[in-house]
Amino acid sequence: MSVQESKLPVSWLTRSDGLAAQWRDFLLLLGRVLLGWIFILSGWRKLMDIPAFAASMPRRDLPTFLGYIAPFVEFVGGILLVVGLATRYAALLMLLFVIIATFSSHRYWNYPEAQRANQNSHFWKNISMMGGTVLLFVTGAGRYAVDAML
């Protein structure tokens, strides 16, 4: 391998590090919007019929009263992430929310074979969302956020 060939990957890696640093705040904004948006959409659907959602709590092995709290937590938590307000606290709140939702609603091992693959996908999607909330907790909201203005 020539010297020229060995520098190519390092050059691209260095360039990608530079792009990440240069675009950091925009990418944090993009990540917050992408992560927060799913909470907003899902929370809004639940807010539109809270009694039906609350009625589903016992089959998830959760107390019914959580069905009256969770839609607000999910919707408002998503908005907080998108706008970058109290981002670290919102990230922790959403982490707790996703942990509860994952282990109560997407226990794929308890579903019949016909539904198992779908629930498995939802379970692991939620695990990745947990990773996103942890990253937001660590990084904070970035410059393009209400947190930065305060």
Short mmCIF file of N, CA and C in Angstrom, two decimals:
data_model
loop_
_atom_site.label_atom_id
_atom_site.label_comp_id
_atom_site.label_asym_id
_atom_site.label_seq_id
_atom_site.Cartn_x
_atom_site.Cartn_y
_atom_site.Cartn_z
N MET A 1 0.85 -1.17 0.00
CA MET A 1 0.00 0.00 0.00
C MET A 1 0.90 1.23 0.00
N SER A 2 0.56 2.16 -0.85
CA SER A 2 1.37 3.37 -0.95
C SER A 2 1.00 4.34 0.16
N VAL A 3 1.86 5.32 0.36
CA VAL A 3 1.61 6.36 1.36
C VAL A 3 0.33 7.11 1.03
N GLN A 4 0.09 7.35 -0.25
CA GLN A 4 -1.10 8.07 -0.70
C GLN A 4 -2.36 7.31 -0.29
N GLU A 5 -2.38 5.99 -0.48
CA GLU A 5 -3.56 5.18 -0.17
C GLU A 5 -3.81 5.14 1.34
N SER A 6 -2.78 5.10 2.13
CA SER A 6 -2.97 5.01 3.57
C SER A 6 -3.48 6.32 4.17
N LYS A 7 -3.27 7.44 3.50
CA LYS A 7 -3.75 8.72 4.02
C LYS A 7 -5.21 8.98 3.66
N LEU A 8 -5.72 8.32 2.64
CA LEU A 8 -7.08 8.58 2.20
C LEU A 8 -8.11 8.35 3.31
N PRO A 9 -8.16 7.18 3.97
CA PRO A 9 -9.16 7.00 5.02
C PRO A 9 -8.99 8.00 6.17
N VAL A 10 -7.78 8.27 6.56
CA VAL A 10 -7.55 9.22 7.64
C VAL A 10 -8.05 10.60 7.24
N SER A 11 -7.81 10.98 5.99
CA SER A 11 -8.28 12.27 5.50
C SER A 11 -9.80 12.37 5.58
N TRP A 12 -10.49 11.32 5.16
CA TRP A 12 -11.95 11.33 5.22
C TRP A 12 -12.45 11.32 6.65
N LEU A 13 -11.79 10.59 7.51
CA LEU A 13 -12.19 10.59 8.92
C LEU A 13 -11.99 11.96 9.54
N THR A 14 -10.87 12.57 9.24
CA THR A 14 -10.59 13.90 9.76
C THR A 14 -11.62 14.90 9.23
N ARG A 15 -11.94 14.77 7.96
CA ARG A 15 -12.94 15.67 7.36
C ARG A 15 -14.30 15.49 8.02
N SER A 16 -14.70 14.25 8.28
CA SER A 16 -16.00 14.02 8.92
C SER A 16 -16.01 14.56 10.35
N ASP A 17 -14.88 14.44 11.06
CA ASP A 17 -14.79 15.04 12.40
C ASP A 17 -14.96 16.55 12.31
N GLY A 18 -14.32 17.15 11.32
CA GLY A 18 -14.43 18.59 11.13
C GLY A 18 -15.85 19.02 10.80
N LEU A 19 -16.52 18.25 9.94
CA LEU A 19 -17.91 18.57 9.60
C LEU A 19 -18.81 18.45 10.82
N ALA A 20 -18.60 17.41 11.61
CA ALA A 20 -19.41 17.24 12.82
C ALA A 20 -19.21 18.41 13.77
N ALA A 21 -17.97 18.85 13.92
CA ALA A 21 -17.70 19.99 14.81
C ALA A 21 -18.29 21.27 14.24
N GLN A 22 -18.14 21.46 12.94
CA GLN A 22 -18.63 22.68 12.30
C GLN A 22 -20.16 22.75 12.32
N TRP A 23 -20.82 21.63 12.14
CA TRP A 23 -22.28 21.58 12.06
C TRP A 23 -22.92 21.12 13.37
N ARG A 24 -22.17 21.06 14.44
CA ARG A 24 -22.63 20.50 15.71
C ARG A 24 -23.99 21.01 16.15
N ASP A 25 -24.14 22.31 16.21
CA ASP A 25 -25.38 22.88 16.73
C ASP A 25 -26.57 22.60 15.81
N PHE A 26 -26.35 22.68 14.50
CA PHE A 26 -27.43 22.36 13.57
C PHE A 26 -27.80 20.88 13.69
N LEU A 27 -26.80 20.00 13.80
CA LEU A 27 -27.08 18.57 13.91
C LEU A 27 -27.77 18.22 15.22
N LEU A 28 -27.43 18.93 16.29
CA LEU A 28 -28.15 18.73 17.56
C LEU A 28 -29.61 19.16 17.41
N LEU A 29 -29.84 20.28 16.72
CA LEU A 29 -31.21 20.72 16.44
C LEU A 29 -31.95 19.66 15.63
N LEU A 30 -31.33 19.17 14.57
CA LEU A 30 -31.95 18.15 13.74
C LEU A 30 -32.27 16.90 14.55
N GLY A 31 -31.32 16.45 15.36
CA GLY A 31 -31.55 15.28 16.20
C GLY A 31 -32.67 15.49 17.19
N ARG A 32 -32.73 16.68 17.80
CA ARG A 32 -33.81 16.97 18.75
C ARG A 32 -35.16 16.95 18.05
N VAL A 33 -35.24 17.54 16.87
CA VAL A 33 -36.51 17.58 16.13
C VAL A 33 -36.93 16.16 15.73
N LEU A 34 -36.00 15.37 15.22
CA LEU A 34 -36.33 14.02 14.80
C LEU A 34 -36.76 13.15 15.98
N LEU A 35 -36.09 13.27 17.09
CA LEU A 35 -36.44 12.48 18.26
C LEU A 35 -37.72 12.99 18.91
N GLY A 36 -37.83 14.30 19.07
CA GLY A 36 -39.00 14.87 19.73
C GLY A 36 -40.28 14.69 18.95
N TRP A 37 -40.16 14.70 17.60
CA TRP A 37 -41.36 14.65 16.77
C TRP A 37 -42.17 13.37 16.99
N ILE A 38 -41.51 12.23 17.18
CA ILE A 38 -42.24 10.98 17.38
C ILE A 38 -43.03 11.03 18.69
N PHE A 39 -42.48 11.70 19.71
CA PHE A 39 -43.21 11.84 20.97
C PHE A 39 -44.42 12.76 20.79
N ILE A 40 -44.24 13.83 20.04
CA ILE A 40 -45.35 14.76 19.81
C ILE A 40 -46.49 14.04 19.08
N LEU A 41 -46.18 13.34 18.00
CA LEU A 41 -47.22 12.65 17.24
C LEU A 41 -47.93 11.59 18.07
N SER A 42 -47.15 10.78 18.74
CA SER A 42 -47.73 9.70 19.53
C SER A 42 -48.52 10.25 20.72
N GLY A 43 -47.98 11.25 21.38
CA GLY A 43 -48.68 11.87 22.50
C GLY A 43 -49.98 12.52 22.07
N TRP A 44 -49.96 13.19 20.91
CA TRP A 44 -51.17 13.86 20.40
C TRP A 44 -52.28 12.83 20.15
N ARG A 45 -51.93 11.69 19.53
CA ARG A 45 -52.94 10.65 19.30
C ARG A 45 -53.56 10.19 20.61
N LYS A 46 -52.75 10.03 21.62
CA LYS A 46 -53.28 9.59 22.92
C LYS A 46 -54.12 10.68 23.57
N LEU A 47 -53.71 11.94 23.41
CA LEU A 47 -54.48 13.06 23.97
C LEU A 47 -55.87 13.16 23.35
N MET A 48 -56.02 12.72 22.13
CA MET A 48 -57.30 12.80 21.44
C MET A 48 -58.32 11.80 21.98
N ASP A 49 -57.87 10.80 22.71
CA ASP A 49 -58.80 9.85 23.33
C ASP A 49 -58.17 9.28 24.60
N ILE A 50 -58.01 10.13 25.58
CA ILE A 50 -57.37 9.73 26.83
C ILE A 50 -58.11 8.58 27.52
N PRO A 51 -59.45 8.61 27.60
CA PRO A 51 -60.12 7.49 28.28
C PRO A 51 -59.81 6.13 27.65
N ALA A 52 -59.76 6.07 26.33
CA ALA A 52 -59.44 4.79 25.67
C ALA A 52 -58.01 4.38 25.98
N PHE A 53 -57.09 5.33 25.98
CA PHE A 53 -55.71 5.00 26.30
C PHE A 53 -55.60 4.53 27.75
N ALA A 54 -56.26 5.25 28.66
CA ALA A 54 -56.22 4.88 30.08
C ALA A 54 -56.80 3.48 30.29
N ALA A 55 -57.83 3.14 29.52
CA ALA A 55 -58.44 1.82 29.64
C ALA A 55 -57.48 0.71 29.22
N SER A 56 -56.47 1.04 28.45
CA SER A 56 -55.51 0.02 28.00
C SER A 56 -54.40 -0.25 29.02
N MET A 57 -54.33 0.54 30.06
CA MET A 57 -53.24 0.41 31.04
C MET A 57 -53.23 -0.94 31.76
N PRO A 58 -54.38 -1.43 32.24
CA PRO A 58 -54.33 -2.72 32.96
C PRO A 58 -53.75 -3.86 32.14
N ARG A 59 -54.02 -3.92 30.84
CA ARG A 59 -53.46 -5.02 30.04
C ARG A 59 -51.96 -4.85 29.82
N ARG A 60 -51.44 -3.67 30.14
CA ARG A 60 -49.99 -3.42 30.08
C ARG A 60 -49.36 -3.62 31.47
N ASP A 61 -50.18 -4.06 32.41
CA ASP A 61 -49.76 -4.25 33.81
C ASP A 61 -49.36 -2.92 34.46
N LEU A 62 -50.06 -1.85 34.10
CA LEU A 62 -49.82 -0.53 34.68
C LEU A 62 -51.12 -0.01 35.29
N PRO A 63 -51.01 0.83 36.31
CA PRO A 63 -52.23 1.41 36.89
C PRO A 63 -52.93 2.35 35.91
N THR A 64 -54.24 2.36 35.93
CA THR A 64 -55.04 3.16 35.00
C THR A 64 -54.69 4.63 35.07
N PHE A 65 -54.39 5.17 36.26
CA PHE A 65 -54.13 6.60 36.37
C PHE A 65 -52.96 7.05 35.49
N LEU A 66 -52.01 6.14 35.20
CA LEU A 66 -50.90 6.51 34.32
C LEU A 66 -51.38 6.84 32.91
N GLY A 67 -52.51 6.26 32.52
CA GLY A 67 -53.08 6.55 31.22
C GLY A 67 -53.58 7.98 31.09
N TYR A 68 -53.78 8.64 32.22
CA TYR A 68 -54.19 10.05 32.21
C TYR A 68 -53.00 10.99 32.30
N ILE A 69 -51.86 10.46 32.67
CA ILE A 69 -50.64 11.26 32.80
C ILE A 69 -49.74 11.12 31.58
N ALA A 70 -49.57 9.89 31.11
CA ALA A 70 -48.61 9.59 30.04
C ALA A 70 -48.81 10.41 28.76
N PRO A 71 -50.05 10.63 28.28
CA PRO A 71 -50.18 11.41 27.04
C PRO A 71 -49.62 12.83 27.17
N PHE A 72 -49.81 13.45 28.31
CA PHE A 72 -49.28 14.80 28.53
C PHE A 72 -47.76 14.79 28.62
N VAL A 73 -47.23 13.80 29.33
CA VAL A 73 -45.78 13.66 29.45
C VAL A 73 -45.16 13.46 28.08
N GLU A 74 -45.74 12.58 27.29
CA GLU A 74 -45.19 12.28 25.98
C GLU A 74 -45.26 13.50 25.05
N PHE A 75 -46.41 14.15 25.00
CA PHE A 75 -46.60 15.29 24.11
C PHE A 75 -45.74 16.49 24.52
N VAL A 76 -45.83 16.86 25.78
CA VAL A 76 -45.07 18.02 26.27
C VAL A 76 -43.57 17.72 26.26
N GLY A 77 -43.19 16.50 26.63
CA GLY A 77 -41.78 16.13 26.58
C GLY A 77 -41.22 16.24 25.17
N GLY A 78 -42.00 15.83 24.18
CA GLY A 78 -41.58 15.96 22.80
C GLY A 78 -41.40 17.42 22.39
N ILE A 79 -42.33 18.27 22.81
CA ILE A 79 -42.21 19.70 22.50
C ILE A 79 -40.96 20.29 23.16
N LEU A 80 -40.71 19.93 24.41
CA LEU A 80 -39.52 20.43 25.10
C LEU A 80 -38.24 20.02 24.37
N LEU A 81 -38.20 18.79 23.88
CA LEU A 81 -37.02 18.35 23.13
C LEU A 81 -36.87 19.14 21.83
N VAL A 82 -37.95 19.31 21.11
CA VAL A 82 -37.89 20.00 19.81
C VAL A 82 -37.42 21.44 19.98
N VAL A 83 -37.98 22.15 20.95
CA VAL A 83 -37.59 23.57 21.11
C VAL A 83 -36.32 23.73 21.93
N GLY A 84 -35.90 22.68 22.59
CA GLY A 84 -34.67 22.74 23.37
C GLY A 84 -34.84 23.51 24.66
N LEU A 85 -35.93 23.25 25.36
CA LEU A 85 -36.18 23.90 26.65
C LEU A 85 -36.06 22.85 27.75
N ALA A 86 -35.22 23.14 28.74
CA ALA A 86 -34.96 22.19 29.83
C ALA A 86 -34.58 20.83 29.22
N THR A 87 -33.74 20.87 28.23
CA THR A 87 -33.45 19.70 27.40
C THR A 87 -32.93 18.52 28.21
N ARG A 88 -32.00 18.76 29.10
CA ARG A 88 -31.45 17.62 29.86
C ARG A 88 -32.51 16.99 30.75
N TYR A 89 -33.34 17.82 31.38
CA TYR A 89 -34.42 17.28 32.22
C TYR A 89 -35.46 16.57 31.38
N ALA A 90 -35.80 17.18 30.23
CA ALA A 90 -36.77 16.56 29.32
C ALA A 90 -36.22 15.23 28.80
N ALA A 91 -34.94 15.18 28.50
CA ALA A 91 -34.34 13.93 28.01
C ALA A 91 -34.44 12.84 29.08
N LEU A 92 -34.18 13.18 30.32
CA LEU A 92 -34.30 12.19 31.40
C LEU A 92 -35.74 11.75 31.58
N LEU A 93 -36.68 12.70 31.51
CA LEU A 93 -38.09 12.37 31.63
C LEU A 93 -38.52 11.44 30.50
N MET A 94 -38.08 11.74 29.28
CA MET A 94 -38.45 10.91 28.14
C MET A 94 -37.75 9.55 28.20
N LEU A 95 -36.56 9.50 28.75
CA LEU A 95 -35.88 8.22 28.95
C LEU A 95 -36.72 7.33 29.87
N LEU A 96 -37.18 7.90 30.99
CA LEU A 96 -38.03 7.14 31.91
C LEU A 96 -39.32 6.72 31.22
N PHE A 97 -39.93 7.64 30.48
CA PHE A 97 -41.15 7.34 29.75
C PHE A 97 -40.94 6.16 28.79
N VAL A 98 -39.86 6.20 28.03
CA VAL A 98 -39.61 5.15 27.03
C VAL A 98 -39.29 3.82 27.70
N ILE A 99 -38.59 3.86 28.80
CA ILE A 99 -38.32 2.60 29.53
C ILE A 99 -39.64 1.96 29.94
N ILE A 100 -40.52 2.74 30.53
CA ILE A 100 -41.82 2.20 30.98
C ILE A 100 -42.62 1.71 29.77
N ALA A 101 -42.68 2.52 28.72
CA ALA A 101 -43.45 2.14 27.53
C ALA A 101 -42.89 0.86 26.89
N THR A 102 -41.59 0.76 26.83
CA THR A 102 -40.96 -0.38 26.19
C THR A 102 -41.25 -1.68 26.92
N PHE A 103 -41.07 -1.65 28.24
CA PHE A 103 -41.22 -2.89 29.00
C PHE A 103 -42.66 -3.19 29.41
N SER A 104 -43.58 -2.26 29.10
CA SER A 104 -44.99 -2.56 29.36
C SER A 104 -45.76 -2.83 28.07
N SER A 105 -45.37 -2.21 26.98
CA SER A 105 -46.16 -2.31 25.74
C SER A 105 -45.50 -3.14 24.64
N HIS A 106 -44.23 -3.34 24.71
CA HIS A 106 -43.55 -4.03 23.60
C HIS A 106 -42.77 -5.25 24.06
N ARG A 107 -43.35 -5.97 25.01
CA ARG A 107 -42.73 -7.22 25.50
C ARG A 107 -42.97 -8.30 24.46
N TYR A 108 -42.18 -8.26 23.41
CA TYR A 108 -42.39 -9.13 22.25
C TYR A 108 -42.41 -10.60 22.62
N TRP A 109 -41.71 -10.97 23.68
CA TRP A 109 -41.64 -12.37 24.09
C TRP A 109 -42.98 -12.87 24.61
N ASN A 110 -43.91 -11.96 24.96
CA ASN A 110 -45.23 -12.36 25.45
C ASN A 110 -46.28 -12.41 24.34
N TYR A 111 -45.94 -11.97 23.14
CA TYR A 111 -46.92 -11.90 22.05
C TYR A 111 -46.96 -13.20 21.27
N PRO A 112 -48.12 -13.47 20.64
CA PRO A 112 -48.20 -14.63 19.76
C PRO A 112 -47.23 -14.48 18.59
N GLU A 113 -46.87 -15.58 18.00
CA GLU A 113 -45.88 -15.59 16.93
C GLU A 113 -46.21 -14.59 15.82
N ALA A 114 -47.47 -14.43 15.48
CA ALA A 114 -47.88 -13.54 14.39
C ALA A 114 -47.55 -12.08 14.69
N GLN A 115 -47.52 -11.69 15.95
CA GLN A 115 -47.25 -10.30 16.33
C GLN A 115 -45.83 -10.10 16.87
N ARG A 116 -45.12 -11.17 17.08
CA ARG A 116 -43.82 -11.10 17.75
C ARG A 116 -42.81 -10.25 16.98
N ALA A 117 -42.71 -10.42 15.67
CA ALA A 117 -41.72 -9.67 14.88
C ALA A 117 -42.01 -8.18 14.93
N ASN A 118 -43.28 -7.79 14.83
CA ASN A 118 -43.65 -6.38 14.90
C ASN A 118 -43.28 -5.79 16.26
N GLN A 119 -43.63 -6.49 17.32
CA GLN A 119 -43.33 -5.99 18.66
C GLN A 119 -41.82 -5.99 18.93
N ASN A 120 -41.12 -6.95 18.37
CA ASN A 120 -39.66 -6.97 18.49
C ASN A 120 -39.07 -5.70 17.87
N SER A 121 -39.57 -5.32 16.70
CA SER A 121 -39.10 -4.09 16.04
C SER A 121 -39.39 -2.87 16.90
N HIS A 122 -40.59 -2.80 17.47
CA HIS A 122 -40.93 -1.67 18.34
C HIS A 122 -40.06 -1.64 19.59
N PHE A 123 -39.81 -2.80 20.15
CA PHE A 123 -38.97 -2.89 21.35
C PHE A 123 -37.59 -2.31 21.06
N TRP A 124 -36.95 -2.76 19.97
CA TRP A 124 -35.59 -2.31 19.68
C TRP A 124 -35.55 -0.88 19.16
N LYS A 125 -36.62 -0.42 18.52
CA LYS A 125 -36.73 0.99 18.14
C LYS A 125 -36.71 1.84 19.41
N ASN A 126 -37.47 1.40 20.40
CA ASN A 126 -37.49 2.14 21.66
C ASN A 126 -36.14 2.12 22.37
N ILE A 127 -35.44 1.02 22.29
CA ILE A 127 -34.10 0.95 22.87
C ILE A 127 -33.21 2.00 22.20
N SER A 128 -33.31 2.13 20.88
CA SER A 128 -32.50 3.14 20.19
C SER A 128 -32.93 4.55 20.59
N MET A 129 -34.23 4.75 20.82
CA MET A 129 -34.70 6.06 21.29
C MET A 129 -34.14 6.37 22.68
N MET A 130 -33.99 5.34 23.49
CA MET A 130 -33.34 5.54 24.80
C MET A 130 -31.93 6.07 24.59
N GLY A 131 -31.23 5.52 23.61
CA GLY A 131 -29.89 6.01 23.29
C GLY A 131 -29.91 7.47 22.90
N GLY A 132 -30.90 7.87 22.11
CA GLY A 132 -31.03 9.27 21.72
C GLY A 132 -31.27 10.19 22.90
N THR A 133 -32.10 9.75 23.84
CA THR A 133 -32.36 10.59 25.01
C THR A 133 -31.11 10.70 25.89
N VAL A 134 -30.36 9.60 25.99
CA VAL A 134 -29.11 9.65 26.76
C VAL A 134 -28.12 10.62 26.11
N LEU A 135 -28.00 10.55 24.79
CA LEU A 135 -27.11 11.48 24.09
C LEU A 135 -27.52 12.93 24.30
N LEU A 136 -28.83 13.22 24.24
CA LEU A 136 -29.27 14.59 24.49
C LEU A 136 -29.00 15.02 25.92
N PHE A 137 -29.13 14.09 26.86
CA PHE A 137 -28.80 14.42 28.24
C PHE A 137 -27.33 14.82 28.35
N VAL A 138 -26.46 14.09 27.68
CA VAL A 138 -25.02 14.34 27.76
C VAL A 138 -24.63 15.61 27.00
N THR A 139 -25.14 15.78 25.78
CA THR A 139 -24.71 16.89 24.94
C THR A 139 -25.43 18.20 25.24
N GLY A 140 -26.64 18.10 25.75
CA GLY A 140 -27.46 19.29 25.89
C GLY A 140 -28.07 19.64 24.54
N ALA A 141 -28.74 20.78 24.48
CA ALA A 141 -29.53 21.14 23.31
C ALA A 141 -28.74 21.76 22.18
N GLY A 142 -27.60 22.34 22.48
CA GLY A 142 -26.85 23.07 21.45
C GLY A 142 -27.25 24.52 21.43
N ARG A 143 -26.69 25.24 20.47
CA ARG A 143 -26.87 26.69 20.40
C ARG A 143 -28.25 27.09 19.89
N TYR A 144 -28.86 26.28 19.03
CA TYR A 144 -30.17 26.61 18.45
C TYR A 144 -31.28 26.04 19.32
N ALA A 145 -31.42 26.58 20.50
CA ALA A 145 -32.39 26.08 21.46
C ALA A 145 -32.77 27.19 22.44
N VAL A 146 -33.94 27.02 23.03
CA VAL A 146 -34.38 27.97 24.05
C VAL A 146 -33.40 27.96 25.22
N ASP A 147 -32.88 26.79 25.55
CA ASP A 147 -31.89 26.70 26.64
C ASP A 147 -30.74 27.67 26.42
N ALA A 148 -30.25 27.77 25.20
CA ALA A 148 -29.12 28.64 24.89
C ALA A 148 -29.49 30.12 25.04
N MET A 149 -30.76 30.45 24.78
CA MET A 149 -31.21 31.83 24.92
C MET A 149 -31.36 32.24 26.38
N LEU A 150 -31.63 31.24 27.21
CA LEU A 150 -31.82 31.52 28.64
C LEU A 150 -30.47 31.48 29.33
#
